[in-house]
Every structure is written in structure tokens, then in C-alpha cells.
Short mmCIF file of C-alpha atoms in Angstrom, two decimals:
data_model
loop_
_atom_site.label_atom_id
_atom_site.label_comp_id
_atom_site.label_asym_id
_atom_site.label_seq_id
_atom_site.Cartn_x
_atom_site.Cartn_y
_atom_site.Cartn_z
CA MET A 4 137.03 184.19 70.42
CA ASN A 5 140.64 184.49 69.39
CA LYS A 6 141.77 181.00 70.59
CA PRO A 7 143.63 178.39 68.64
CA ARG A 8 140.78 176.21 67.03
CA PHE A 9 142.16 173.04 68.47
CA LEU A 10 141.53 174.10 72.13
CA LYS A 11 138.02 174.26 73.37
CA LYS A 12 136.71 175.35 76.70
CA GLY A 13 136.54 171.84 78.06
CA ASP A 14 140.21 171.26 77.36
CA VAL A 15 141.08 174.28 79.49
CA ILE A 16 138.88 173.14 82.37
CA LEU A 17 140.40 169.64 82.18
CA VAL A 18 144.00 170.95 82.31
CA VAL A 19 143.03 173.19 85.28
CA ALA A 20 141.41 170.39 87.07
CA VAL A 21 144.40 168.13 86.63
CA ALA A 22 146.77 170.81 87.80
CA VAL A 23 144.49 171.47 90.88
CA ALA A 24 144.38 167.77 91.62
CA LEU A 25 148.17 167.51 91.52
CA LEU A 26 148.63 170.54 93.82
CA LEU A 27 145.98 168.95 96.22
CA PHE A 28 147.80 165.80 96.14
CA TRP A 29 151.15 167.55 96.94
CA GLY A 30 149.50 169.68 99.67
CA VAL A 31 147.90 166.76 101.28
CA SER A 32 151.20 164.78 101.27
CA ARG A 33 152.92 167.65 102.94
CA PHE A 34 150.11 167.77 105.52
CA LEU A 35 150.24 164.12 106.07
CA TYR A 36 153.99 164.10 106.55
CA PRO A 37 154.84 166.20 109.70
CA PRO A 38 158.40 166.05 110.97
CA ALA A 39 159.14 162.82 112.77
CA GLU A 40 159.94 162.72 116.45
CA ASN A 41 163.19 160.99 117.21
CA GLY A 42 162.86 159.87 113.55
CA VAL A 43 163.97 156.58 112.57
CA ALA A 44 164.26 154.85 109.06
CA GLU A 45 162.64 151.60 108.74
CA ILE A 46 163.95 149.56 105.90
CA THR A 47 162.21 146.43 104.46
CA VAL A 48 163.40 144.41 101.49
CA ASN A 49 160.58 142.50 99.59
CA GLY A 50 158.22 143.06 102.49
CA LYS A 51 160.64 141.53 105.19
CA PRO A 52 161.93 144.00 107.79
CA HIS A 53 165.64 144.72 107.36
CA GLY A 54 166.34 147.14 110.09
CA THR A 55 165.50 150.37 111.85
CA TYR A 56 168.15 153.10 112.08
CA ARG A 57 168.06 156.41 113.89
CA LEU A 58 168.23 159.54 111.77
CA ASP A 59 170.29 161.58 114.25
CA LYS A 60 173.41 159.36 113.77
CA GLU A 61 175.49 159.60 110.72
CA VAL A 62 175.82 156.19 109.07
CA SER A 63 176.23 154.80 105.67
CA PHE A 64 175.79 151.08 104.76
CA THR A 65 174.86 148.76 101.95
CA VAL A 66 171.68 146.77 101.66
CA GLN A 67 171.90 143.66 99.31
CA ASP A 68 168.91 142.06 97.81
CA GLU A 69 168.51 138.35 97.03
CA ASN A 70 169.78 138.73 93.55
CA GLY A 71 173.02 140.53 94.42
CA GLY A 72 171.71 144.00 93.78
CA TYR A 73 172.60 146.65 96.29
CA ASN A 74 171.43 150.01 97.58
CA ARG A 75 173.86 152.30 99.57
CA VAL A 76 171.84 153.97 102.24
CA GLU A 77 173.17 157.10 103.88
CA ILE A 78 171.90 158.88 107.00
CA LYS A 79 173.18 162.40 107.42
CA ASN A 80 171.87 165.62 108.93
CA GLY A 81 168.74 163.97 110.23
CA GLU A 82 167.84 162.71 106.61
CA VAL A 83 168.05 159.41 104.97
CA ARG A 84 168.65 158.82 101.23
CA ILE A 85 169.90 156.34 98.92
CA ALA A 86 173.38 157.41 97.81
CA ASP A 87 173.92 154.83 95.21
CA ALA A 88 172.36 151.63 93.77
CA ASP A 89 172.78 149.41 90.77
CA CYS A 90 169.14 149.10 89.88
CA PRO A 91 168.46 149.93 86.21
CA ASP A 92 166.34 153.06 86.76
CA ARG A 93 168.13 154.41 89.80
CA LEU A 94 164.84 156.09 90.76
CA CYS A 95 165.60 155.43 94.26
CA VAL A 96 168.64 157.60 94.13
CA ARG A 97 166.69 160.40 92.47
CA GLN A 98 164.01 160.33 95.18
CA GLY A 99 166.57 162.21 97.39
CA ALA A 100 166.51 162.57 101.02
CA ILE A 101 163.69 162.20 103.25
CA SER A 102 163.13 163.10 106.95
CA HIS A 103 159.40 163.58 107.41
CA LYS A 104 157.21 160.97 109.20
CA GLY A 105 155.52 158.69 106.63
CA GLU A 106 157.79 159.61 103.69
CA THR A 107 159.20 156.72 101.76
CA ILE A 108 161.91 155.93 99.32
CA VAL A 109 161.12 153.02 97.11
CA CYS A 110 163.30 150.95 94.97
CA LEU A 111 161.03 148.76 93.08
CA PRO A 112 163.64 146.65 91.23
CA HIS A 113 165.20 145.56 94.40
CA GLY A 114 161.94 145.54 96.47
CA LEU A 115 163.47 147.87 98.86
CA ILE A 116 161.38 150.47 100.90
CA ILE A 117 162.65 153.01 103.32
CA THR A 118 159.98 154.65 105.58
CA VAL A 119 160.50 157.39 108.15
CA CYS A 120 158.75 156.75 111.47
CA ASP A 121 158.68 158.21 114.98
CA GLY A 122 161.26 156.49 117.13
CA ALA A 123 159.81 154.78 120.24
CA ASN A 124 162.60 156.26 122.48
CA GLY A 125 165.93 157.80 122.16
CA ASP A 126 168.28 155.17 123.37
CA VAL A 127 168.32 152.69 120.50
CA ASP A 128 171.00 152.94 117.88
CA PHE A 129 169.41 150.57 115.55
CA ILE A 130 167.17 147.53 115.62
CA THR A 131 167.80 144.87 113.07
CA GLY A 132 164.94 142.72 112.09
CA MET B 1 131.75 148.15 54.29
CA ALA B 2 134.74 147.18 52.25
CA LYS B 3 136.01 150.66 52.67
CA ARG B 4 135.43 150.65 56.45
CA LEU B 5 137.29 147.47 56.75
CA ALA B 6 140.25 148.65 54.64
CA ARG B 7 140.51 151.64 56.82
CA PHE B 8 140.22 149.57 59.94
CA GLY B 9 143.06 147.47 58.65
CA LEU B 10 145.26 150.56 57.88
CA LEU B 11 144.57 151.94 61.43
CA VAL B 12 145.40 148.60 63.21
CA ALA B 13 148.61 148.22 61.03
CA LEU B 14 149.68 151.83 61.96
CA CYS B 15 148.79 151.25 65.58
CA PHE B 16 150.96 148.13 65.56
CA VAL B 17 153.90 149.76 64.01
CA PHE B 18 153.80 152.67 66.40
CA SER B 19 153.70 150.22 69.38
CA TYR B 20 156.71 148.30 68.01
CA LEU B 21 158.57 151.55 67.54
CA GLU B 22 157.93 152.41 71.10
CA PHE B 23 159.05 148.99 72.14
CA LEU B 24 162.21 149.39 70.30
CA LEU B 25 162.95 152.99 71.43
CA PRO B 26 161.64 153.46 74.97
CA LEU B 27 161.94 157.04 76.42
CA PRO B 28 165.21 157.58 78.15
CA PHE B 29 163.74 158.74 81.43
CA GLY B 30 163.98 155.48 83.19
CA VAL B 31 160.47 155.48 84.61
CA PRO B 32 158.66 152.13 83.83
CA GLY B 33 155.52 152.90 82.09
CA MET B 34 156.53 156.29 80.73
CA LYS B 35 155.67 156.37 77.03
CA LEU B 36 154.59 158.84 74.41
CA GLY B 37 151.63 156.70 73.52
CA LEU B 38 151.92 157.01 69.66
CA SER B 39 149.48 154.22 69.34
CA ASN B 40 146.98 156.27 71.00
CA LEU B 41 147.36 158.72 68.31
CA VAL B 42 145.81 156.19 66.11
CA VAL B 43 143.10 155.27 68.46
CA LEU B 44 142.24 159.09 68.71
CA VAL B 45 142.23 159.39 64.88
CA ALA B 46 139.97 156.34 64.78
CA LEU B 47 137.63 157.77 67.30
CA TYR B 48 137.21 161.11 65.35
CA SER B 49 137.08 159.59 61.91
CA GLY B 50 135.45 156.16 62.39
CA GLY B 51 133.52 156.48 65.64
CA PRO B 52 133.83 154.80 68.94
CA LEU B 53 133.18 151.25 67.70
CA THR B 54 136.16 151.57 65.32
CA ALA B 55 138.44 153.15 67.91
CA GLY B 56 137.65 150.48 70.48
CA ALA B 57 138.30 147.68 68.03
CA VAL B 58 141.53 149.25 66.90
CA SER B 59 142.67 149.58 70.41
CA LEU B 60 141.78 146.02 71.47
CA VAL B 61 143.24 144.49 68.37
CA ARG B 62 146.42 146.39 68.87
CA ILE B 63 146.73 145.30 72.49
CA LEU B 64 146.19 141.62 71.56
CA LEU B 65 148.53 141.79 68.60
CA ASN B 66 151.22 143.56 70.60
CA GLY B 67 150.88 141.34 73.65
CA PHE B 68 151.19 138.22 71.54
CA THR B 69 154.00 139.36 69.46
CA PHE B 70 156.37 141.33 71.73
CA GLY B 71 154.78 141.07 75.25
CA THR B 72 154.31 138.79 78.04
CA PRO B 73 150.85 137.94 79.48
CA LEU B 74 151.65 140.13 82.44
CA GLY B 75 152.41 143.06 80.18
CA MET B 76 149.20 142.40 78.41
CA LEU B 77 147.41 142.75 81.57
CA TYR B 78 149.00 146.21 82.13
CA SER B 79 148.09 147.14 78.44
CA ILE B 80 144.42 146.01 78.85
CA ALA B 81 143.89 147.91 81.99
CA GLY B 82 145.42 151.02 80.43
CA GLY B 83 143.84 150.67 77.08
CA VAL B 84 140.37 150.09 78.35
CA LEU B 85 140.41 152.84 80.91
CA SER B 86 141.82 155.24 78.57
CA PHE B 87 139.39 154.40 75.83
CA LEU B 88 136.38 154.65 78.04
CA GLY B 89 137.53 158.06 79.24
CA MET B 90 138.26 159.38 75.68
CA TRP B 91 134.81 158.14 74.56
CA LEU B 92 133.19 159.89 77.27
CA LEU B 93 134.83 163.30 76.62
CA TYR B 94 134.29 162.76 72.98
CA LYS B 95 130.48 162.27 73.56
CA ILE B 96 130.38 165.36 75.77
CA ARG B 97 131.65 167.38 72.79
CA HIS B 98 133.06 170.29 74.72
CA PHE B 99 136.56 168.83 74.35
CA SER B 100 138.87 168.97 71.36
CA PRO B 101 141.14 165.93 70.45
CA VAL B 102 143.81 167.68 72.67
CA GLY B 103 141.55 167.36 75.80
CA VAL B 104 140.36 163.92 74.88
CA SER B 105 143.94 162.76 74.49
CA ILE B 106 145.21 164.36 77.73
CA LEU B 107 142.57 162.39 79.68
CA GLY B 108 143.42 159.34 77.66
CA GLY B 109 147.04 159.61 78.65
CA ILE B 110 146.33 160.18 82.27
CA LEU B 111 143.83 157.32 82.39
CA HIS B 112 146.10 154.94 80.56
CA ASN B 113 148.78 155.38 83.24
CA ILE B 114 146.18 155.27 86.05
CA GLY B 115 145.05 151.90 84.66
CA GLN B 116 148.62 150.60 84.54
CA LEU B 117 149.27 151.91 88.15
CA SER B 118 146.20 150.22 89.32
CA VAL B 119 147.29 146.91 87.97
CA ALA B 120 150.90 147.41 89.48
CA PHE B 121 149.12 148.28 92.81
CA ALA B 122 146.97 145.17 92.78
CA LEU B 123 149.77 142.86 91.72
CA LEU B 124 152.58 144.25 93.87
CA GLY B 125 150.52 145.80 96.69
CA VAL B 126 153.34 148.25 97.43
CA ALA B 127 152.05 151.55 99.07
CA GLY B 128 155.14 153.13 97.92
CA LEU B 129 154.11 152.83 94.27
CA ILE B 130 152.30 155.99 95.16
CA TYR B 131 155.72 157.64 94.42
CA TYR B 132 155.40 156.82 90.88
CA ALA B 133 151.89 158.09 90.56
CA PRO B 134 152.57 161.88 90.25
CA ILE B 135 155.38 161.30 87.71
CA LEU B 136 153.16 158.97 85.56
CA LEU B 137 150.13 161.31 85.85
CA ILE B 138 152.05 164.30 84.76
CA SER B 139 153.90 162.35 81.94
CA GLY B 140 150.55 160.86 80.84
CA ALA B 141 149.07 164.37 80.55
CA VAL B 142 152.10 165.78 78.74
CA ALA B 143 152.13 162.79 76.37
CA GLY B 144 148.41 163.12 75.90
CA PHE B 145 148.76 166.75 75.14
CA LEU B 146 151.50 166.15 72.38
CA VAL B 147 149.55 163.33 70.84
CA GLY B 148 146.40 165.34 70.89
CA LEU B 149 148.07 168.27 69.08
CA VAL B 150 149.40 165.98 66.32
CA ALA B 151 145.85 164.48 66.10
CA SER B 152 144.35 167.95 65.72
CA ALA B 153 146.89 168.52 62.80
CA VAL B 154 146.27 165.28 61.22
CA LEU B 155 142.46 164.92 61.47
CA PRO B 156 141.49 167.80 58.95
CA ARG B 157 144.12 166.70 56.45
CA LEU B 158 142.92 163.02 56.74
CA LYS B 159 139.30 163.98 55.92
CA GLY B 160 140.36 164.84 52.44
CA VAL B 161 142.55 161.71 51.92
CA TRP B 162 139.86 159.38 53.16
CA GLY B 163 137.14 161.17 50.95
CA ARG B 164 139.29 160.56 47.89
CA MET B 165 140.04 156.98 48.95
CA GLY B 166 136.27 156.18 48.97
#
């Protein structure tokens, strides 16, 4: 066997298993998140509903949390994203735009969660909680 | 016995220093919980050179020391969950013997982050936390791989040093 001595068969199996698990995870999440019908973005802050916004109307607004932090939410081209935020890691911005049912954007520092859901019907602009 | 104890002290001290180093210089990726896990290098070395008991003790003492010195009780809870799960996984692979330190370390890194994610999930109950899971699993595997490589390089050399020490 012409392998480096620090890699054994088990290591290779382990790495392959981890890769397969991640691919499965990704595949299942694709499968679980079909495109939403009349999609809306539901926003909660620290578990409390903040509002529901239709994805087919372009809008941009700022959500403040209790400690003065903000997330600027932008809805455009049927997708919702966080365009800007002052949380330390800005992971919420990096999570990009979402439009599929069940997809979420989370900003842990501000307790903000955006979830894409099916809209009940087409004649509501937004519902604030 | 005295030799064992001296080694144990050395390992704990090294582990402690590595933890402090990582506390001072966090990785600049901005993901909470993303670390190289340098202290795991010491646990790994302890596992291969001193056995599971030494490794488990080093890991536990490091977590307690670190938690009381720099950490918060909450942080300690995260460390314990990560540390215990990671140690048990590494011990298992070590026992199975079909794995090199690299494989053992990869699983250790992944399990460490799974342990911490579980605590976060239990405490915060945010379903969206799942978003962090893939990033932390991959980073755990990569960090584990790197640490494992270093361990495979260190272990054969250490054998000589420790032989002379005794």
C-alpha cells in the first residue's frame, strides 16, 4: 500500500461518511423547501411575531431589536434578504436571499428570524403582529 | 507513578495554554464556536501516549481550569458538552484501531461542535440554529483534520522524548 502512513482505511471511510451525510443534509433540505406559493416572509423578533410581508412586492425596511440593534430587511424579485445589520458577526447578511418555503434567515445576536411561508391569499400587503 | 503525574501536569499545562491562546486570538470567521481546537491536540496526544484515562482527565481538568479562569458558567456548559462528546467519540475510534490520529481527530472535532450545538439548541430552542450546523460540522471536520495531522507528526517524535525523560 502506497499510502501516507498517517491515513488508515477507517479515516477514508470516515471522511466519505461525513461528506455523504452533508450531501444528504443538503439534498433533504432542498427537497423539504419547495418554492412557496404566494410566498410571504414571516419575521419574528425574540420569538414574538413582528410582521408578515409579501415577497412579490419590493420593500425595504429596518427592524429594531430591544437593545437598539437593527437589521435592514429587503424584499426584491420575490426574495427576502437582510441587506445590512449591526450585529457583530453579520451572518444574517451572509445568509443571502431566500424564497423557498421553510427557508430561514437567522440573526442570533438580535433574536431575529425570517421564515418563508405560503401566503394565505393574494390580497394582503402585509400583516403586522 | 511520579513520571505519569509529571507528564499529566505537562499535558494539562499545555492544554491550558492552548485554550488561552484561542481565547485571546479567535478565528476571524465570525462564527460563534468556530475554533481550531488546539487543546484537542493535547487530548489526542494524551490519548495515544497515556491512554484513555489520562486523555479524559486532561480534557476534564482543562475544561474546569479554563471555565473558572476565563469562562462563564454557561460557557463551561458548552465546553463540557463538546469536550465529553468529543472525548467519547475519539476514545471509541481509538479502541476500534482502524483509524489513525487524523480520523480520530476529525470525529473529535465534529462531535465537539455537535455537543456545543446541542447545548445551544437546548438552551435557545431556535430551530434556525440548524443554519449554523453545516458550517460548524464542516469547520469541525477541517479543524480536526489539521489537528490530527499535527498529532501524527508529533506523536512519533514525542515517544523518544518521553522515553528519555523516564
